[in-house]
Coordinates of C-alpha atoms in Angstrom, one line a residue:
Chain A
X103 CA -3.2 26.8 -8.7
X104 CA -0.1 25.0 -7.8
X105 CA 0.1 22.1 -10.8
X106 CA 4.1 21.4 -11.6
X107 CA 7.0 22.5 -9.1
X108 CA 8.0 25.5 -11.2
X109 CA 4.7 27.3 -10.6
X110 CA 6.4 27.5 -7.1
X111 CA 9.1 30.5 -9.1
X112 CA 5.5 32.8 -10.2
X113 CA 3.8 32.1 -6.5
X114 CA 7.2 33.3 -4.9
X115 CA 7.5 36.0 -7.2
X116 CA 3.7 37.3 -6.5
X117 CA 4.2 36.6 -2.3
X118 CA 6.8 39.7 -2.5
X119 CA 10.3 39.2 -1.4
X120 CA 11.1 37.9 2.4
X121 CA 14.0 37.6 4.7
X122 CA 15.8 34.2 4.9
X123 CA 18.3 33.2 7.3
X124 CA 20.8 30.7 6.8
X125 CA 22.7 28.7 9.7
X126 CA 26.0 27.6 8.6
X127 CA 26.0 28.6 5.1
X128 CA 29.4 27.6 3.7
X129 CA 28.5 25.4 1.4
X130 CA 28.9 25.9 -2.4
X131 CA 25.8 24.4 -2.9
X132 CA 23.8 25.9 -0.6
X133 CA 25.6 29.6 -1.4
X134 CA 24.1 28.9 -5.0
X135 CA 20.8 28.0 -4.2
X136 CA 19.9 31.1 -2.1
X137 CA 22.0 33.3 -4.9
X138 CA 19.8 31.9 -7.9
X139 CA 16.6 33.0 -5.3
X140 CA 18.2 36.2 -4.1
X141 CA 18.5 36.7 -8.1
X142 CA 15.0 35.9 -8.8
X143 CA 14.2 38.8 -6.0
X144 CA 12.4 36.6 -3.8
X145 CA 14.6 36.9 -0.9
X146 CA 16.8 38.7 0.7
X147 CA 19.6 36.9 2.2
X148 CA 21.3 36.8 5.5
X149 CA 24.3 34.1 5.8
X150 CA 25.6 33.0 8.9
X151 CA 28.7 31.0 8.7
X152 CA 32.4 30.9 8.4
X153 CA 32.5 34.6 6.7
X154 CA 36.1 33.5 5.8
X155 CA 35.3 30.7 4.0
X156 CA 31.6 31.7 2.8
X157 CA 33.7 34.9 0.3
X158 CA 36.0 32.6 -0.5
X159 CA 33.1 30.3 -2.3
X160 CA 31.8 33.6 -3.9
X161 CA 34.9 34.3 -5.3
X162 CA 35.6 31.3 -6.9
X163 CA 31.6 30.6 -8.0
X164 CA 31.2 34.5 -8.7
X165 CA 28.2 34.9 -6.4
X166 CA 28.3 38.9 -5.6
X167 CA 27.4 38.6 -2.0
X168 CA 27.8 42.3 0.4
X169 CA 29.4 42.2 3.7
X170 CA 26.6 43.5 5.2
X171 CA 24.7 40.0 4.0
X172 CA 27.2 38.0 6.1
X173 CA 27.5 37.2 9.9
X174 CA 30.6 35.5 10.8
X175 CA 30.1 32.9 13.4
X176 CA 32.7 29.9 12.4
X177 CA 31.0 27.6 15.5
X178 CA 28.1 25.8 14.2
X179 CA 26.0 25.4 17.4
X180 CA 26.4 28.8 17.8
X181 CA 25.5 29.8 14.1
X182 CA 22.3 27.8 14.5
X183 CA 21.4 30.1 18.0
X184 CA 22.4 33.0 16.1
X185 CA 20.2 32.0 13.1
X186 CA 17.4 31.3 15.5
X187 CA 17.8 34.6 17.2
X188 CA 17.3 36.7 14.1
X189 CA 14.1 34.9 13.3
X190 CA 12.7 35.3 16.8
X191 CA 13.6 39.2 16.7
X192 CA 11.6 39.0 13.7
X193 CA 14.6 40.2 11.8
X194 CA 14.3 37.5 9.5
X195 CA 11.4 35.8 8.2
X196 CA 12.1 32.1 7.2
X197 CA 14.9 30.0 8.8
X198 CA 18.0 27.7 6.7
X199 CA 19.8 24.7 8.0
X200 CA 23.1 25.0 6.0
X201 CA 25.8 22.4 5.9
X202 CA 25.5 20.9 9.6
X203 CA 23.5 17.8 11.0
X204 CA 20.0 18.1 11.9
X205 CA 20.5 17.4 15.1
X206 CA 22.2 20.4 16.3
X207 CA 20.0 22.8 13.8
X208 CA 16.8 21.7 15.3
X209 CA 17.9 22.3 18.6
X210 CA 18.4 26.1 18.4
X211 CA 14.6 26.1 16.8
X212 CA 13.5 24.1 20.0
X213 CA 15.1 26.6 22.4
X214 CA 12.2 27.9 24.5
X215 CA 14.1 31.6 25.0
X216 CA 13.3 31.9 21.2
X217 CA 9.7 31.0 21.1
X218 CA 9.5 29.5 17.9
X219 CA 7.2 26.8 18.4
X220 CA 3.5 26.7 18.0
X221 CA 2.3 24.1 20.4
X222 CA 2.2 22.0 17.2
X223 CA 4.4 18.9 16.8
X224 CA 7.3 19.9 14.0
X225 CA 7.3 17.6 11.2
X226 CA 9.1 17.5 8.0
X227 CA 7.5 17.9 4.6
X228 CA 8.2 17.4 1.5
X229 CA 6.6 18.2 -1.9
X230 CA 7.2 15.9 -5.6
X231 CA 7.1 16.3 -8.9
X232 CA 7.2 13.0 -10.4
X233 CA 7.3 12.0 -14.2
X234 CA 5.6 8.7 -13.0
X235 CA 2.6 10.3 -11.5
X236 CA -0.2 12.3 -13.1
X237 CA 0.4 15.3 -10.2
X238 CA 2.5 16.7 -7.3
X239 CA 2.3 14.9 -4.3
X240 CA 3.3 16.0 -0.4
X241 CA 5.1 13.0 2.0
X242 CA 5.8 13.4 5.6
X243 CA 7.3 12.4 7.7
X244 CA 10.9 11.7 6.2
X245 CA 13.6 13.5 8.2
X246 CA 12.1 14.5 11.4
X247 CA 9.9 12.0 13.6
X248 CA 11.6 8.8 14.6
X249 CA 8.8 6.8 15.8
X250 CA 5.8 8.6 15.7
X251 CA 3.0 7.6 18.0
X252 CA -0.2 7.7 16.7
X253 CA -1.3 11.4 18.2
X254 CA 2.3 12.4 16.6
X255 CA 1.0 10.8 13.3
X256 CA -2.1 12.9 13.7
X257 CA 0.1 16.2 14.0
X258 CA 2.1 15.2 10.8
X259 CA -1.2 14.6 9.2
X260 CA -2.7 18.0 10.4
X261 CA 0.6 19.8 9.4
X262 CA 0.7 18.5 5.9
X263 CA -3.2 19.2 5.1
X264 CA -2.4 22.7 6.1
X265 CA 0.4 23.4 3.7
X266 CA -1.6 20.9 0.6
X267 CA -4.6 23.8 1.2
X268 CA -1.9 26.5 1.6
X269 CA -0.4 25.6 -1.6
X270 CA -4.4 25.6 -3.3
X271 CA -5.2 21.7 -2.5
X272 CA -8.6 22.8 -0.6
X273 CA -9.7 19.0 -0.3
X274 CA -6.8 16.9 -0.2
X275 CA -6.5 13.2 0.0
X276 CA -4.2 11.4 2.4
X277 CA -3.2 8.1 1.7
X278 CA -1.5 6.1 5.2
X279 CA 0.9 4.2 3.9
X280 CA 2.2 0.9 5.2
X281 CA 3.1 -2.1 3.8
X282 CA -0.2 -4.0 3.0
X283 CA -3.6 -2.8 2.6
X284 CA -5.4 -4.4 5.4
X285 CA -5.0 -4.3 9.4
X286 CA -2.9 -5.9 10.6
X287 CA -2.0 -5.9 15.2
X288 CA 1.2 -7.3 14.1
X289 CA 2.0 -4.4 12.4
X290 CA 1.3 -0.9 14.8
X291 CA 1.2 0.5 11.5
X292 CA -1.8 -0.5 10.0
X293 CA -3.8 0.1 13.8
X294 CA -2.7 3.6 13.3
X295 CA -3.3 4.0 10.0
X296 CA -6.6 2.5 10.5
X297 CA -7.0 4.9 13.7
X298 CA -6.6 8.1 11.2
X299 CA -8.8 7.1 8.9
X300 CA -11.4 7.5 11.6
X301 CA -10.5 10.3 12.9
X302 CA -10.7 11.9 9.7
X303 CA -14.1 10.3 9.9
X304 CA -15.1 12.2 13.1
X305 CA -14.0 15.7 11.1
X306 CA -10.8 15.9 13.2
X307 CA -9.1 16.9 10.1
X308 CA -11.7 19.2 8.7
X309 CA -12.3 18.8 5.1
X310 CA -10.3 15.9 3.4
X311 CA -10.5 12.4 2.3
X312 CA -8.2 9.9 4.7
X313 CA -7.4 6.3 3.9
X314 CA -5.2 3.5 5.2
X315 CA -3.7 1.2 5.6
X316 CA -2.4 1.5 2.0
X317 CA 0.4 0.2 0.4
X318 CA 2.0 2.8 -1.4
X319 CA 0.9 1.4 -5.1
X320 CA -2.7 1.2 -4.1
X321 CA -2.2 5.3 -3.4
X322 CA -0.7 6.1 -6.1
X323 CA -2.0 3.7 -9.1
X324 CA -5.6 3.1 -9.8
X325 CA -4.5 0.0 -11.8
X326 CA -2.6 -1.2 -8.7
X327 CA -5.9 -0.7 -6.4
X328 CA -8.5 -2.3 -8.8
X329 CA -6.6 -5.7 -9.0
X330 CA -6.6 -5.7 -4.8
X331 CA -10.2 -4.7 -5.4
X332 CA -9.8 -1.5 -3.1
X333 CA -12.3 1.1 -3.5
X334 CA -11.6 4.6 -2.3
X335 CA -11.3 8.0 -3.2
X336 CA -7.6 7.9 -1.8
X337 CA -6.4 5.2 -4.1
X338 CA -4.3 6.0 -7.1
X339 CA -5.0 9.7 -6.7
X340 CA -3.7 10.7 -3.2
X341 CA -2.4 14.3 -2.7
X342 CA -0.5 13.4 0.4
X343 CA 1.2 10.2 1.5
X344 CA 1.9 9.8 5.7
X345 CA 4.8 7.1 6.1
X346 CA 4.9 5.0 8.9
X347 CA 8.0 5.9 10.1
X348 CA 11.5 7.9 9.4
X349 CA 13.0 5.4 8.3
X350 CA 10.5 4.4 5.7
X351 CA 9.5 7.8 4.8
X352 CA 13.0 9.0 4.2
X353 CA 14.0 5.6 2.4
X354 CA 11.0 7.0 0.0
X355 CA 12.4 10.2 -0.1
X356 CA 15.6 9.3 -1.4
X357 CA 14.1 6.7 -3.9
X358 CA 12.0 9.2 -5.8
X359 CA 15.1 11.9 -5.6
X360 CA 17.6 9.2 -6.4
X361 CA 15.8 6.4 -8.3
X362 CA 12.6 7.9 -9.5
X363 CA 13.7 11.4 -11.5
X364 CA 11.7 13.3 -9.2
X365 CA 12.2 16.9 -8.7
X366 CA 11.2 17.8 -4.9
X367 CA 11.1 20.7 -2.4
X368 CA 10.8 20.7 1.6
X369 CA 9.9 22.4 4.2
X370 CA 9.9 22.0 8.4
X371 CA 6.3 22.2 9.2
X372 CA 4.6 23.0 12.4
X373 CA 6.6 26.5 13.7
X374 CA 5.8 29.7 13.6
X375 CA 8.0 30.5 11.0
X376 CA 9.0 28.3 7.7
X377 CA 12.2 26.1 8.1
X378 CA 13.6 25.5 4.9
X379 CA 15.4 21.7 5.9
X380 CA 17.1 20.4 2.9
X381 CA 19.5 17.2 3.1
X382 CA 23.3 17.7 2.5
X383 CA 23.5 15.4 -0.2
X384 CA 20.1 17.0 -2.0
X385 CA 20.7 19.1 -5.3
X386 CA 20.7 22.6 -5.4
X387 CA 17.8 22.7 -7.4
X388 CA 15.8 20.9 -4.8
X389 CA 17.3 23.5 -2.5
X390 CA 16.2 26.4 -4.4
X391 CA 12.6 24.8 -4.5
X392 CA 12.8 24.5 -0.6
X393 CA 13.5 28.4 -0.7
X394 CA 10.6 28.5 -2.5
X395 CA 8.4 26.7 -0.5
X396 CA 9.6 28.5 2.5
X397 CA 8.8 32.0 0.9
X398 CA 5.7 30.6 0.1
X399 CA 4.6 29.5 3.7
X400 CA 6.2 32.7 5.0
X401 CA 3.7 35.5 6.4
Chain B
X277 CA 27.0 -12.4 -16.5
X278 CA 24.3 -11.2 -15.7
X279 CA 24.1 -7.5 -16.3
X280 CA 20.8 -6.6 -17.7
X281 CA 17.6 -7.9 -16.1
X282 CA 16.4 -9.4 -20.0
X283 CA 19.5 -11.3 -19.5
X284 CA 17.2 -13.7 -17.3
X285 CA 15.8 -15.2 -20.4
X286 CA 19.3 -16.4 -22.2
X287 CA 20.4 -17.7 -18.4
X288 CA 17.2 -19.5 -17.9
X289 CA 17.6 -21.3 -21.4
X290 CA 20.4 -22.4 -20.7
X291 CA 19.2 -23.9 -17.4
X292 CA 16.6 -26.3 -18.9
X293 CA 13.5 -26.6 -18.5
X294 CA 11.7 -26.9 -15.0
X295 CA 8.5 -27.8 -13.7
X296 CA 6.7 -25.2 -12.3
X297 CA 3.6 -25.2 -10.0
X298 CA 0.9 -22.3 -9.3
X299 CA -1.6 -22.2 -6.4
X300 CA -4.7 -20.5 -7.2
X301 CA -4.0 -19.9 -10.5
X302 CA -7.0 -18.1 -11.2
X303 CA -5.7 -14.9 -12.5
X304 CA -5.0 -13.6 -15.9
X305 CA -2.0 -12.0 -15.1
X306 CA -0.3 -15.0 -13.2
X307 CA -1.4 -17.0 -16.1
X308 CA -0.1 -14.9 -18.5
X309 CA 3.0 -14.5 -17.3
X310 CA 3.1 -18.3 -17.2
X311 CA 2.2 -18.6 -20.4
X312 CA 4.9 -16.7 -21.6
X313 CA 7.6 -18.7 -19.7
X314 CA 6.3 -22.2 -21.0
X315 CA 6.7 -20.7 -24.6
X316 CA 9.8 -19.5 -24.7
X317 CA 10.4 -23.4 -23.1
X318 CA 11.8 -22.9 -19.9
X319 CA 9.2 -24.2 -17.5
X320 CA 6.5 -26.6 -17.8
X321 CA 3.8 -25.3 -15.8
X322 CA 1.1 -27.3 -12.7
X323 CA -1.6 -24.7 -12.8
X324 CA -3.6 -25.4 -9.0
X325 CA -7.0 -23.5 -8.8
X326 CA -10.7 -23.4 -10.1
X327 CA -10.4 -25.2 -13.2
X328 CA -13.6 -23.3 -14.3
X329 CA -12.2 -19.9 -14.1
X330 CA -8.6 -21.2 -15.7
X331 CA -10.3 -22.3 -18.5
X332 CA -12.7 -19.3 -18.9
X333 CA -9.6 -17.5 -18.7
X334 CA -7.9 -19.4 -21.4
X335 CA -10.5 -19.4 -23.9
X336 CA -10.7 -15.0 -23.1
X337 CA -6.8 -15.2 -23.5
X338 CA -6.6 -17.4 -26.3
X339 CA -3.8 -19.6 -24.2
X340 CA -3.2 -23.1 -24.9
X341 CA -3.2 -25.1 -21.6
X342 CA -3.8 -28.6 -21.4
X343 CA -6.1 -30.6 -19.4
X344 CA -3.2 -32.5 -17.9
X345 CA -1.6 -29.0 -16.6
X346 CA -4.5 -27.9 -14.8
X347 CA -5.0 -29.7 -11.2
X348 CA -9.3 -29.0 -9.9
X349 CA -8.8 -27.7 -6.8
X350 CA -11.1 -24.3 -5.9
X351 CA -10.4 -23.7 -2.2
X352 CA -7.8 -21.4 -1.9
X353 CA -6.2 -23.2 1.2
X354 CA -6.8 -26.4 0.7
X355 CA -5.0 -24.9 -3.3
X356 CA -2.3 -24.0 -1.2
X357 CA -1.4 -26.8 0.7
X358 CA -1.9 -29.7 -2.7
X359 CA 1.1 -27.3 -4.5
X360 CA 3.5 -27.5 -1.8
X361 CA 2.7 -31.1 -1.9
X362 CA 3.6 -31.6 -5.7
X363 CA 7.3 -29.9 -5.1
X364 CA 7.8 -31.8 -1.7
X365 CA 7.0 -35.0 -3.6
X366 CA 9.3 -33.8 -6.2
X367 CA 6.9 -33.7 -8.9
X368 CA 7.7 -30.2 -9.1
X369 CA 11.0 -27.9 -9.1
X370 CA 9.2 -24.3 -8.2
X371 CA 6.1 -23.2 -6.2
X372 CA 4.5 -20.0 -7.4
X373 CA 1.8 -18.4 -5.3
X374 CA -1.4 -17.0 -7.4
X375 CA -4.0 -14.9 -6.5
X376 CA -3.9 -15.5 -3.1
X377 CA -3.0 -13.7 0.2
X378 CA 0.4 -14.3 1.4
X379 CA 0.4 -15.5 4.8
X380 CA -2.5 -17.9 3.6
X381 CA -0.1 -19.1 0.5
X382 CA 3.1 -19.1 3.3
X383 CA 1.7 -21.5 5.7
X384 CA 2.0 -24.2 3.3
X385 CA 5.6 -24.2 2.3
X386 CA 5.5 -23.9 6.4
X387 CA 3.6 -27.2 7.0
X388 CA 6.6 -29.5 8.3
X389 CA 5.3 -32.6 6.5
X390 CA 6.4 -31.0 3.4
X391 CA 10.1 -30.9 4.6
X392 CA 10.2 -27.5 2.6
X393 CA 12.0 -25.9 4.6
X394 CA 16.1 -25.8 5.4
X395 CA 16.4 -24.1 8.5
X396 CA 17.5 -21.1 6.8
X397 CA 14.7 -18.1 7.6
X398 CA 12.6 -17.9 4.6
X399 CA 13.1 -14.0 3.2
X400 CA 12.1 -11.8 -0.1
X401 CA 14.0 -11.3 -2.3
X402 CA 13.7 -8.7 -5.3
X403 CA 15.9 -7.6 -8.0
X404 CA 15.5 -4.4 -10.0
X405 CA 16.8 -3.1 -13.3
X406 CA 16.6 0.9 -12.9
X407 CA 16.8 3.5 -15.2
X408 CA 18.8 5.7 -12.8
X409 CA 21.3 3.2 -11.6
X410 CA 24.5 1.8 -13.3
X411 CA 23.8 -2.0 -12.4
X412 CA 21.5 -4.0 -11.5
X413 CA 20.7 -4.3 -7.7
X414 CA 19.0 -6.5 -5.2
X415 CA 16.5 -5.4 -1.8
X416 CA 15.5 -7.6 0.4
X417 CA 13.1 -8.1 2.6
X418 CA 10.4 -6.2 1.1
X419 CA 7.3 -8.5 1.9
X420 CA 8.2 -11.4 4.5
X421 CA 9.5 -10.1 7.6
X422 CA 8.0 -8.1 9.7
X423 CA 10.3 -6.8 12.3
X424 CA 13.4 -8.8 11.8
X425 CA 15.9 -9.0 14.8
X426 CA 18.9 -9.2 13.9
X427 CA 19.6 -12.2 14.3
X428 CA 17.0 -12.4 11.5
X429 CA 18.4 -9.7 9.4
X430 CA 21.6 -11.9 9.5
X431 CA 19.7 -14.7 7.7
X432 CA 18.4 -12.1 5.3
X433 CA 21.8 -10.7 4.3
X434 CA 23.1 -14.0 3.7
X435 CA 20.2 -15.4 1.7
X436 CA 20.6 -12.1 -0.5
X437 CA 23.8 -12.7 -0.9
X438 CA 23.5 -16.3 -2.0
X439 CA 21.7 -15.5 -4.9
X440 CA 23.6 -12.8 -5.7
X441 CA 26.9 -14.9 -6.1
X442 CA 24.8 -17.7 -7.7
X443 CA 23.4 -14.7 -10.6
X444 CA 27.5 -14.4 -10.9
X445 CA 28.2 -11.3 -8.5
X446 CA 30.7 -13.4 -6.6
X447 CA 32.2 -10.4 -3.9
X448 CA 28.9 -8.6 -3.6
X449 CA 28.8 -5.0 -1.9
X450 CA 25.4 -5.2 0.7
X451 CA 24.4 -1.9 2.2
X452 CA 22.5 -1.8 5.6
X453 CA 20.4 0.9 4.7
X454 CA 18.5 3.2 7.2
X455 CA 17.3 6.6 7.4
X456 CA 21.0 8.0 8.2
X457 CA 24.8 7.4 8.0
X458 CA 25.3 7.3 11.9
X459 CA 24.4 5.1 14.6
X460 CA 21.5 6.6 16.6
X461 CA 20.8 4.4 19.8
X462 CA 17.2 5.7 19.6
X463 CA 17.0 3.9 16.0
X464 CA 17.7 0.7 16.4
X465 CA 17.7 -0.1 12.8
X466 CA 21.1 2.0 12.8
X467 CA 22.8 -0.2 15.7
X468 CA 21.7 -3.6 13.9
X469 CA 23.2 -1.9 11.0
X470 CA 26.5 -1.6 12.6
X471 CA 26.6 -4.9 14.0
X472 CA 25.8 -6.6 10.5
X473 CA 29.4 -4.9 9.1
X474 CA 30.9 -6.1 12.3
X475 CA 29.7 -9.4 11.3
X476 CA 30.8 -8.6 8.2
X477 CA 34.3 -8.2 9.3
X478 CA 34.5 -11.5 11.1
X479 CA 33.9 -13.3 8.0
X480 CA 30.1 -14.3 8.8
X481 CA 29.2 -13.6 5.2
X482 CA 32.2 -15.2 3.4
X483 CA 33.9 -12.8 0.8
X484 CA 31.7 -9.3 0.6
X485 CA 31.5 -6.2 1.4
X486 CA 29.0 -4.8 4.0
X487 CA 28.9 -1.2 5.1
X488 CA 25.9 0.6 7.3
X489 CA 23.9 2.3 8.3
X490 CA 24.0 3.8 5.2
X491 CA 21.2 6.3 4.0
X492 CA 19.4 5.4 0.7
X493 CA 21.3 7.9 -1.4
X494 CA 24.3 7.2 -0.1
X495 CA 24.5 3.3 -0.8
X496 CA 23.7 4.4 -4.6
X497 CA 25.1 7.6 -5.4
X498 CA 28.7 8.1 -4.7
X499 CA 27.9 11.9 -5.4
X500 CA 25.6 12.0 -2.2
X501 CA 28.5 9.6 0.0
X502 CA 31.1 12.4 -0.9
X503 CA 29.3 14.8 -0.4
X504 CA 28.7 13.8 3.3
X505 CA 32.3 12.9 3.6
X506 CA 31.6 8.8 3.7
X507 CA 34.7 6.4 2.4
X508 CA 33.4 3.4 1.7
X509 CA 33.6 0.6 -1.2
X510 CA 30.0 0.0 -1.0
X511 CA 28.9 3.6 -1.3
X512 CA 27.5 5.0 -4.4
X513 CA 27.8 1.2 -5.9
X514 CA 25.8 -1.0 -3.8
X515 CA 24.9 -4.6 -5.3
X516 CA 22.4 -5.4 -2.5
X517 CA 20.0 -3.2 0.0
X518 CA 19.3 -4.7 3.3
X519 CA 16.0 -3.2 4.6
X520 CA 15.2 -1.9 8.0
X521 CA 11.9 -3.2 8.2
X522 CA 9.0 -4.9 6.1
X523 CA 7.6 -0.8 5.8
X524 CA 10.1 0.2 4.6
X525 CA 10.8 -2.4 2.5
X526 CA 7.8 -2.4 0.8
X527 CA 7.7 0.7 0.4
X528 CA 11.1 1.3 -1.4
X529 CA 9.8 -1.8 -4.1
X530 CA 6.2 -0.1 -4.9
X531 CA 8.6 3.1 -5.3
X532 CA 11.1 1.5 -7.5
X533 CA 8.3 -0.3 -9.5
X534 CA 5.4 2.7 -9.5
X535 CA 7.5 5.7 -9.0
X536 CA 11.0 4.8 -10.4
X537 CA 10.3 3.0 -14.1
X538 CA 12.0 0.1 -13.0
X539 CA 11.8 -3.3 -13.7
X540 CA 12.0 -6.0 -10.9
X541 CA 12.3 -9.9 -10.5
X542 CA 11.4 -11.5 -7.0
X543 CA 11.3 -15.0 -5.4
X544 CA 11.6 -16.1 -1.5
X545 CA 15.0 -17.6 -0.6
X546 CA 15.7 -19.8 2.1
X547 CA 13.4 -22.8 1.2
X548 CA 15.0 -25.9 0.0
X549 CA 13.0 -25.3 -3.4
X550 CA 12.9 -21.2 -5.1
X551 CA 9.2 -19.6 -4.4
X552 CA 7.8 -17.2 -7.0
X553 CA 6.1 -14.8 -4.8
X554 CA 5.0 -11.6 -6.6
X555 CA 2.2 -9.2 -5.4
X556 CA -1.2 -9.5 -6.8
X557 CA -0.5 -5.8 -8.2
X558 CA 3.0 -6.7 -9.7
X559 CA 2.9 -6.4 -13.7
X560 CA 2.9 -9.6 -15.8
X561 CA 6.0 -8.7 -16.9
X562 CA 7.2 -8.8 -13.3
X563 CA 5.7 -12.2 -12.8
X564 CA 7.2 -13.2 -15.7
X565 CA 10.7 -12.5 -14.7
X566 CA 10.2 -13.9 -11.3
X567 CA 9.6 -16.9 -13.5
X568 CA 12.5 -17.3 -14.8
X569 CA 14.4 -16.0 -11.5
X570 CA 12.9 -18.9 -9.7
X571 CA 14.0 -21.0 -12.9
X572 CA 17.9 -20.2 -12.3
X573 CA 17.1 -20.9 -8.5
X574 CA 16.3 -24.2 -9.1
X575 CA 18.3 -27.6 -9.5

């Protein structure tokens, strides 16, 4: 059972050790994420990246990388085909964006030639520990999904279950978050957070518990939901929270990581392979989680 | 100065004391929090609502409320519409909203027989004391505006920033925040963003300092802005966040107040007198501060 974010080092350690591949890799913090779970014996690394520059960062941060570990490819599009390539060929089991934009990682994952892709929308998701909450919680979308219609919002929703009951959640409960707690057609939002909530209804998402509209404190404080007189399993006790839209799910990202002493780890959903997606500016900790997670959603 | 949010109460005392009226009073949070403020002497409070209940309520509490303070009036609209009255007559200095939906509580101060309003959009604005920031810093609009234009966001920024010089930050650093650091033309929260420091640049906000689109962690952690290469005064020190959208928004204040330990003042700017507009599931402490925020608001 998956209770606190370190249970994610013994799960790792009892899935075996697995191939990662990392786009772009020269970056001191990435470079010391993947070393601290190559250490661990989790995975086995293969960097692709400035070669130049990535042993100069092992020289000065003492990570003992072997040549044989490291594909030079100084042109990051390029690195990201590469990467892409050598999960395809199935020499590599989960993929890494390194220091490069989003953007031009996902593209090389998108590439047809490579046949990543599922048929399932990709969607980005992300896993907290927070000391303000009495257990881990998933969110998605933040990173990936601009403006996600609702049968997109249905995808995300489908793609987070799977990993919650991956990860031992067998029931989990989604909270749709929006602003307010009631519909509202001037707010799309709350229509499509309503819509779920029936769908799950009609068993589109097997076995779970779906509600929304809710603001985020009715999800995630039973206090909070009693005064608005909500009643629901969701509320104060969700396992997973669907955001409305990028920019409100990654605004929520970064104010648990950044204001809210969470400790988090994330994953791209919805390929046939886990994508470990972290943000530049997140630790390397929440990096090494991400590994983690990846190794864990690996075959 | 006004460095810690308890510093509120000494800047409130100093300001006198001010009448203060609630519509639908009815709850023993708002009049708790009410309570607090008229004892420590800075307000003098026009409780609007079921006098039944407030009484009830007072007896359970053991709070000492007069049968002068208390106005009979049990429907909620009609509640409403009789406070926004008393301040438009001048019989009171602040209008608080109870327990009460918003847009039912908003169309009063709407009504233009009151003459409530100054032309100015009317916008939310919340300040937060957080344990994982170096100063105290404002976000607005987390519960007004729906989809502001930009035209609207304009009014937003500047009514933020009006309080913000008024609680003594006189050059105040506002970051346009968004789910990234670069304009995306398919997020049009990211070119409003731009156009806001361009307005910026051309004086439209009198001596400040505006930079977006700036990601969460970026406007707050000058760790995160280096280490995605941005060079900006307002990175990493932001005194003011300027909100996409009402999602996220709202959803950034629940996190702050549910999932980041902090601690938060609010009141809707624009209107020719300060509203005290908390959510129903705000803490008493919260509604207390508002309080006195809408006390240093005031003539």
């Amino acid at each position: 059972m998956f209770r606190k974010i370190d249970d994610l080092k013994e799960l790792a350690l009892q899935k075996g050790r697995k191939r990662l591949t990392i786009a772009v890799a020269e970056d001191n913090n990435i470079l010391g994420a993947v070393m601290v779970a190559k250490n661990l014996g989790v995975i086995a690394p293969i960097f692709i990246g400035d070669k130049e520059i990535i042993k100069r960062i092992s020289l000065e941060e003492d990570f003992i990388i072997g040549e044989s570990e490291i594909v030079n490819e100084p042109d990051h599009e390029k690195a990201c085909m590469l990467a892409a390539q050598i999960v395809s060929e199935g020499k590599a089991d989960i993929l890494m964006k390194g220091l490069i934009q989003t953007g031009t990682f996902l593209k090389s994952i998108l590439h047809k030639e490579f046949n990543l892709l599922t048929g399932n929308l990709l969607s980005h998701f992300a896993i907290f520990e927070s000391p303000y909450y009495h257990k881990l919680f998933a969110l998605s979308d933040a990173a990936m999904n601009i403006a996600p219609t609702l049968d997109e919002k249905t995808s995300i929703t489908k793609n987070a279950i799977e990993i919650m009951r991956f990860l031992g959640v067998e029931v989990p409960k989604v909270a749709i978050i929006t602003a307010v707690e009631t519909v509202n057609p001037k707010m799309l939002a709350t229509v499509d957070a309503h819509e779920l909530k029936l769908k799950a209804e009609n068993g589109e998402f097997g076995s779970c518990f779906v509600d929304g509209p809710l603001a985020l404190d009715n999800a995630i404080s039973i206090e909070a939901a009693k005064h608005k007189g909500i009643n629901s399993l969701v509320a104060g006790d969700a396992d997973i929270l669907i955001a409305p839209d990028i920019q409100s799910g990654n605004i929520l990202y970064k104010s648990l990581n950044f204001l809210g002493n969470a400790r988090c780890a994330a994953i791209i959903a919805g390929a046939k392979i886990p994508v470990v997606l972290t943000s530049r500016a997140d630790s390397e900790e929440s990096k090494f989680l991400s590994i983690l997670l990846g190794v864990l959603c690996s075959r």
